[in-house]
Coordinates of C-alpha atoms and ligand atoms in Angstrom, one line a residue:
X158 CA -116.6 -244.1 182.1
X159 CA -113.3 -244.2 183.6
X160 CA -112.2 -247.6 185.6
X161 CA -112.1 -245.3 188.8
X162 CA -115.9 -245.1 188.6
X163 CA -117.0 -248.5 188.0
X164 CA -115.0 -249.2 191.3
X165 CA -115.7 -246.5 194.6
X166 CA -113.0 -246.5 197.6
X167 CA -114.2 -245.2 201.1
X168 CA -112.6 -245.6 204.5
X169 CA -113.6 -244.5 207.7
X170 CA -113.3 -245.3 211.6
X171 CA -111.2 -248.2 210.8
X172 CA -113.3 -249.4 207.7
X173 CA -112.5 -249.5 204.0
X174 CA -115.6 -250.2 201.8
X175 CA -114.8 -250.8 198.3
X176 CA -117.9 -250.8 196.2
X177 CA -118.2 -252.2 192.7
X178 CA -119.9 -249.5 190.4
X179 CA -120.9 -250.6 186.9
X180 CA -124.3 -250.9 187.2
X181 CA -125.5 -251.1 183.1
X182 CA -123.3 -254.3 182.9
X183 CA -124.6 -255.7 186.2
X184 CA -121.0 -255.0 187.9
X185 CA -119.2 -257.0 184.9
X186 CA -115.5 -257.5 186.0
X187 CA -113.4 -256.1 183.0
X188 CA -109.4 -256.2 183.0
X189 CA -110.2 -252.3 184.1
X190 CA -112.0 -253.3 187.1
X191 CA -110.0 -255.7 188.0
X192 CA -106.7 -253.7 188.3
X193 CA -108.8 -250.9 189.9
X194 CA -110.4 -253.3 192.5
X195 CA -106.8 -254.3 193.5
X196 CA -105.2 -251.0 193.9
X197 CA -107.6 -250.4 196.4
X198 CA -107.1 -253.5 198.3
X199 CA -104.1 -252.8 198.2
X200 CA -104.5 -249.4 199.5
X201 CA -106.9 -250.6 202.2
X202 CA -103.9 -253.5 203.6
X203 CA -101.0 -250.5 203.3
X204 CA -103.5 -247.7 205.4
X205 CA -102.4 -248.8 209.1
X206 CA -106.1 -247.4 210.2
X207 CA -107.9 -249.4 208.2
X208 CA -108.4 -252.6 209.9
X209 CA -111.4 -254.1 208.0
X210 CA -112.5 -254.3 204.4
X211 CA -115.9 -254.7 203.2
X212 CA -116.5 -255.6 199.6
X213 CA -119.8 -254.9 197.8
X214 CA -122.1 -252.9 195.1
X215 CA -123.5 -250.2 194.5
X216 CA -127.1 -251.6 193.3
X217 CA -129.3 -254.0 194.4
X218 CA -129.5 -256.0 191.4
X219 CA -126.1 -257.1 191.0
X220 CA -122.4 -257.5 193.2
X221 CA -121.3 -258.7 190.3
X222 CA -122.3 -260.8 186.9
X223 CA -118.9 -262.5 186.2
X224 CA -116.3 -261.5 183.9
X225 CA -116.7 -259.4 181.4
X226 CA -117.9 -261.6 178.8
X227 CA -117.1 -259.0 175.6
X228 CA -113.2 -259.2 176.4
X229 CA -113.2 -262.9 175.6
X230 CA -114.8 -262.9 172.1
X231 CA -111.5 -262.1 170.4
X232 CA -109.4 -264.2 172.6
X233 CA -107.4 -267.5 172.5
X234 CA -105.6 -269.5 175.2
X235 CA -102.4 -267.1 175.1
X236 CA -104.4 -263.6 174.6
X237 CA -106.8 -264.7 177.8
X238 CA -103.9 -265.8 180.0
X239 CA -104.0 -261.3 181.3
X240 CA -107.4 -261.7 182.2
X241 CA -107.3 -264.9 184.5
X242 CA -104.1 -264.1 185.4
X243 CA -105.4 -261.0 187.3
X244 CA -108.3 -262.0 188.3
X245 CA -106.9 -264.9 190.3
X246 CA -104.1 -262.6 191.5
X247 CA -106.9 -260.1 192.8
X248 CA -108.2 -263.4 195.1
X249 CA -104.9 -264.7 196.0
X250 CA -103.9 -261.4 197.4
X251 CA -107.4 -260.7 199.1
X252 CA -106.8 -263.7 200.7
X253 CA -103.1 -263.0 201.7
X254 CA -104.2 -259.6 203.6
X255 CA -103.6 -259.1 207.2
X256 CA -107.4 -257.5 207.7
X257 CA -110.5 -259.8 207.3
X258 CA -112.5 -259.3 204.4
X259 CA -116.2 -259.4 204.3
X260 CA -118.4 -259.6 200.9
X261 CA -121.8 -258.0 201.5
X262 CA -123.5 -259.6 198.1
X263 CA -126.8 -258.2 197.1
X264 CA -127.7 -259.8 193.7
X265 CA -126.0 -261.5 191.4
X266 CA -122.6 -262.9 192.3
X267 CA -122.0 -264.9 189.2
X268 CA -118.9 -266.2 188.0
X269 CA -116.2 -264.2 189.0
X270 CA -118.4 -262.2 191.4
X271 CA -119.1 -265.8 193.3
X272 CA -115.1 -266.4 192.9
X273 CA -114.2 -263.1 194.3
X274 CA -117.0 -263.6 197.0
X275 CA -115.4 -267.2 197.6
X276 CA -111.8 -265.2 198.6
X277 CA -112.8 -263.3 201.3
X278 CA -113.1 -264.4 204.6
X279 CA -116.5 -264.2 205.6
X280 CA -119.8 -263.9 203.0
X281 CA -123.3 -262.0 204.2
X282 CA -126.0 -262.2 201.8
X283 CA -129.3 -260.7 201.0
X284 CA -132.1 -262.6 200.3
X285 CA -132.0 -261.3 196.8
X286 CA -128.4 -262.2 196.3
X287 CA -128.1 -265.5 193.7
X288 CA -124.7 -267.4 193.3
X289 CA -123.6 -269.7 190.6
X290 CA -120.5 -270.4 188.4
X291 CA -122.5 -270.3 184.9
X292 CA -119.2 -270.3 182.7
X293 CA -119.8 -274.1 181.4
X294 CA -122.5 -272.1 179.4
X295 CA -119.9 -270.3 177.6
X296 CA -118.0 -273.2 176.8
X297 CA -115.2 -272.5 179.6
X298 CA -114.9 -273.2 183.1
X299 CA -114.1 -271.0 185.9
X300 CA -110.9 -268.9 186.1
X301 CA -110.9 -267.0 189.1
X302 CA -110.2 -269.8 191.4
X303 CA -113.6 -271.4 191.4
X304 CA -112.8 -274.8 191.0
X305 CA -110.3 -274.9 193.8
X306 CA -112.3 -272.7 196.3
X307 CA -115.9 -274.0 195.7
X308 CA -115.1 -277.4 196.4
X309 CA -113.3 -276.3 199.7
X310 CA -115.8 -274.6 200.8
X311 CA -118.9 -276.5 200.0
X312 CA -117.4 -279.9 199.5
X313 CA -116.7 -282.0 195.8
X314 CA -120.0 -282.9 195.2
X315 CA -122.1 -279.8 195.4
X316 CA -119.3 -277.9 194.1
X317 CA -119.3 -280.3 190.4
X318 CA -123.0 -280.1 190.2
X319 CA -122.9 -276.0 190.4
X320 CA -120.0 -276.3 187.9
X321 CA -121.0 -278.8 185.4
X322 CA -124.9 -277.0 185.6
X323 CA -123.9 -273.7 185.7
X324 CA -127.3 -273.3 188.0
X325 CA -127.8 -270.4 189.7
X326 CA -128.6 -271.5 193.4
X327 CA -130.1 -269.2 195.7
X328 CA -129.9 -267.2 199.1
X329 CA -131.1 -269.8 201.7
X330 CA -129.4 -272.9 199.2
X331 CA -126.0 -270.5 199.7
X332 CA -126.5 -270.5 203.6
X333 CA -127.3 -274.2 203.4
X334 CA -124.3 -275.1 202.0
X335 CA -122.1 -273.2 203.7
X336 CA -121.2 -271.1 200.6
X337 CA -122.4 -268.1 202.5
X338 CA -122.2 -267.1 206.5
X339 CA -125.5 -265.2 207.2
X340 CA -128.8 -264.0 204.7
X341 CA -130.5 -260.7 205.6
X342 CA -134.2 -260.5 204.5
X343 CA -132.9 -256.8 202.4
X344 CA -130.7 -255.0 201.5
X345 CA -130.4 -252.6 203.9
X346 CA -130.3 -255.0 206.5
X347 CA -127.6 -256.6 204.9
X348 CA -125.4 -253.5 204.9
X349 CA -126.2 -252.4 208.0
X350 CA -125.3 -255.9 209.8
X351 CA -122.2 -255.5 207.5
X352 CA -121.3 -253.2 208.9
X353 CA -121.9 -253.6 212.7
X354 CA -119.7 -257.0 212.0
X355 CA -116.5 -254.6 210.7
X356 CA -116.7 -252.6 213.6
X357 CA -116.9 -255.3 215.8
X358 CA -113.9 -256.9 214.2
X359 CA -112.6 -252.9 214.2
X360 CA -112.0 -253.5 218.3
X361 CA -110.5 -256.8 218.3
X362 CA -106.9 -257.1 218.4
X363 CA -105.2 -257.1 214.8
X364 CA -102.1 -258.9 215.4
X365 CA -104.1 -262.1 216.7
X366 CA -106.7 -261.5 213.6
X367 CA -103.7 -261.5 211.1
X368 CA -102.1 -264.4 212.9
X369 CA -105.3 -266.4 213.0
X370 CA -106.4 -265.8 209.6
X371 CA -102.9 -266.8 208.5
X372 CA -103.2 -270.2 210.5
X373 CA -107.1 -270.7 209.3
X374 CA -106.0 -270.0 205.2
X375 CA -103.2 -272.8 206.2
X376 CA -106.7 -275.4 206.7
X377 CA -106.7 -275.3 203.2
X378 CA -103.4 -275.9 202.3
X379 CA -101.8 -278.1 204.8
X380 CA -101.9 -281.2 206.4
X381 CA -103.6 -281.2 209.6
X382 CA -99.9 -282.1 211.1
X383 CA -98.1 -279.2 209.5
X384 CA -101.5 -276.6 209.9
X385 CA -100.9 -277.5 214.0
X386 CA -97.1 -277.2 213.7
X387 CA -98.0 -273.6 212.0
X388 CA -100.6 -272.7 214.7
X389 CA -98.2 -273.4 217.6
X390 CA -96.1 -270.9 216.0
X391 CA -98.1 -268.0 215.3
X392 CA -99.8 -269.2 219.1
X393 CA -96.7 -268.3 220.4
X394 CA -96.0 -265.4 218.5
X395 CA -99.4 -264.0 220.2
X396 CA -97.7 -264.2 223.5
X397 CA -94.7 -261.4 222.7
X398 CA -98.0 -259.0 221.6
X399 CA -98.6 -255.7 223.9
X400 CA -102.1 -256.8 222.9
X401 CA -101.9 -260.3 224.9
X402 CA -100.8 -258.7 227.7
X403 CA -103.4 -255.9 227.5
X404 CA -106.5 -258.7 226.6
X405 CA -105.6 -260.8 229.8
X406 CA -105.2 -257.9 231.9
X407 CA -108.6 -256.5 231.3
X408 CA -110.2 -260.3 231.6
X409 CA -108.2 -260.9 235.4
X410 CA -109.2 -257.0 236.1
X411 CA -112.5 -257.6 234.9
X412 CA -112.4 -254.9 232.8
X413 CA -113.0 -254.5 228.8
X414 CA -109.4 -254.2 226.7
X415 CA -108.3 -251.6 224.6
X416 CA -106.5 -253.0 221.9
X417 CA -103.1 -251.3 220.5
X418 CA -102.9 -254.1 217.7
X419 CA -99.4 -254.4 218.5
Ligands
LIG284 N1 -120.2 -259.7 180.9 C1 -120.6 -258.6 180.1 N2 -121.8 -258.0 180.1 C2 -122.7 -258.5 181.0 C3 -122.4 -259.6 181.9 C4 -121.1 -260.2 181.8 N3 -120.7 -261.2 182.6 N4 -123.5 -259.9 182.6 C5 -124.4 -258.9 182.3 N5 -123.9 -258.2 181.3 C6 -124.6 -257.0 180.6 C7 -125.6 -257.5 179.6 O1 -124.9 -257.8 178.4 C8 -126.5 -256.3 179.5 O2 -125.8 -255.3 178.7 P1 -126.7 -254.5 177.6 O3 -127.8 -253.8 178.4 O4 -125.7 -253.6 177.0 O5 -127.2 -255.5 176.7 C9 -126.5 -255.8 180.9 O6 -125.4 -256.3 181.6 C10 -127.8 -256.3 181.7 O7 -127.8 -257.7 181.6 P2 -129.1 -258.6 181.1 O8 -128.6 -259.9 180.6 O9 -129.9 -257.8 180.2 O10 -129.8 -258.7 182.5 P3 -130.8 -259.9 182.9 O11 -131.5 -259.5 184.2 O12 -131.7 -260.3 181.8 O13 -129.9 -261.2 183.2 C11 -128.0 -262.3 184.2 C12 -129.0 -261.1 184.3 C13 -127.0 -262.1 185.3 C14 -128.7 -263.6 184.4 C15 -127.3 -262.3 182.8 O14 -126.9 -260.9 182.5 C16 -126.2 -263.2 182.6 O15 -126.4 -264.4 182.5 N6 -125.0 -262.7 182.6 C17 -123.8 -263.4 182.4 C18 -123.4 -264.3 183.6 C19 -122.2 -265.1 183.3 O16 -122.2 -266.0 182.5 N7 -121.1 -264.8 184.1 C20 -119.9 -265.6 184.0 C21 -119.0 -264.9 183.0 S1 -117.4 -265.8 182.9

């Protein structure tokens, strides 16, 4: 099966959905689907209508099961340096695109799944969906990014016990933690309050979202004195937007605003 199978591109009224497709390998992330996954986020951030992405799969069972284990067998510290290489590119530059990103995760988001999960902006969860990082099983550690975005996100301790385990933990343990925003008791509750939250963030203006994800992605770089210098910037640059002056408008005319997202 080609690569452009195992990874399906759709966009419509202002929504991309890309959807992992590799269902005999529970949505395995090869070099293949990798690359493939990334030309279409890129394709999403260069298509001025699409203002939202959505990131998911196309069966229940899995979002994704980690890398692909097979492409390691043969491999040594030089020969896997591709494979991490692009896989933490792939969440580097997820999290570097002007549009929010939301991962809808049904089933198992293992591994690289839970690392790719872990780069975009905002996780919803079924009640079916399970999360771990199981690589210490394999005798390696994650590669993706894991151990600099789990800890972020759910603080050092949880984040060494997941690691050093390799437990799966999980819907309701994933919300607890904060690893995930929202659980849905199915799946099809889970895509369709997906999907009403992309077209929600469809209306809102997308200057201020790509300004304010900029300056909330800075929270986990900077000091709190340079992540405030940084805010009062992109603050400011708000105020030269058609948007700003369309937003307060329509709140003094009491009226709802029609974004230009300019
Ligand atoms: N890489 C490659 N193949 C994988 C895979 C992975 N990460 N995860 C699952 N698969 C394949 C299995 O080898 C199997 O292929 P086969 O039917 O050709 O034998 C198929 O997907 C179904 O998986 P299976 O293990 O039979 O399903 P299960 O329901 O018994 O178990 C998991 C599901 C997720 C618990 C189990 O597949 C698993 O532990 N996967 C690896 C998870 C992991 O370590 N990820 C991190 C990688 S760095």
């Amino acid at each position: 099966m080609s690569s452009e199978q195992d990874v399906l591109y759709q966009a419509a009224e202002g929504v991309a959905t890309i959807t992992i497709n590799r269902p005999k390998k529970l949505n395995a992330l090869n070099l293949a689907v990798i690359k493939t996954m990334r030309g279409f986020f890129q394709q999403a951030e260069e298509d001025q209508s699409v203002r939202v992405v959505i990131l998911t799969s196309a069966e229940d069972k899995a979002f994704a099961a980690g890398a692909d284990i097979t492409e390691f067998k043969d491999r040594n510290s030089n020969t896997v340096r591709p494979l991490v290489e692009s896989g933490q590119e792939l969440c580097r530059y997820i999290e570097s695109m002007s549009k929010p990103v939301i991962a809808s995760v049904n089933g198992f988001a293992l591994g690289g799944g839970c690392e790719i999960a872990m780069a975009c902006d905002i996780r919803y969860a079924s009640a079916n969906a399970r999360f771990g990082q199981p690589e210490i099983n394999l005798g390696i550690i994650p590669g993706y990014g894991g151990s600099a975005r789990l800890p972020r996100l759910v603080g050092l301790g949880i984040a060494k016990e997941m690691i050093y385990t390799g437990d799966q933990i999980k819907a309701d343990e994933a919300l607890r933690i904060g690893l995930v925003n929202k659980v849905f008791d199915t799946v099809e509750t889970l895509r369709a309050e997906t999907l009403k939250l992309a077209k929600t963030l469809v209306t809102k203006p997308g200057v201020a979202i790509r300004l304010a994800k900029q300056s909330l992605n800075k929270a986990w770089e900077l000091p709190l004195g340079q992540n405030l210098k940084f805010e009062t910037d992109v603050f400011r640059q708000t105020f030269d937007t058609k948007d700003k002056v369309e937003g307060v408008d329509a709140f003094l005319s009491k009226r709802p605003a029609k974004f230009s997202h300019r």
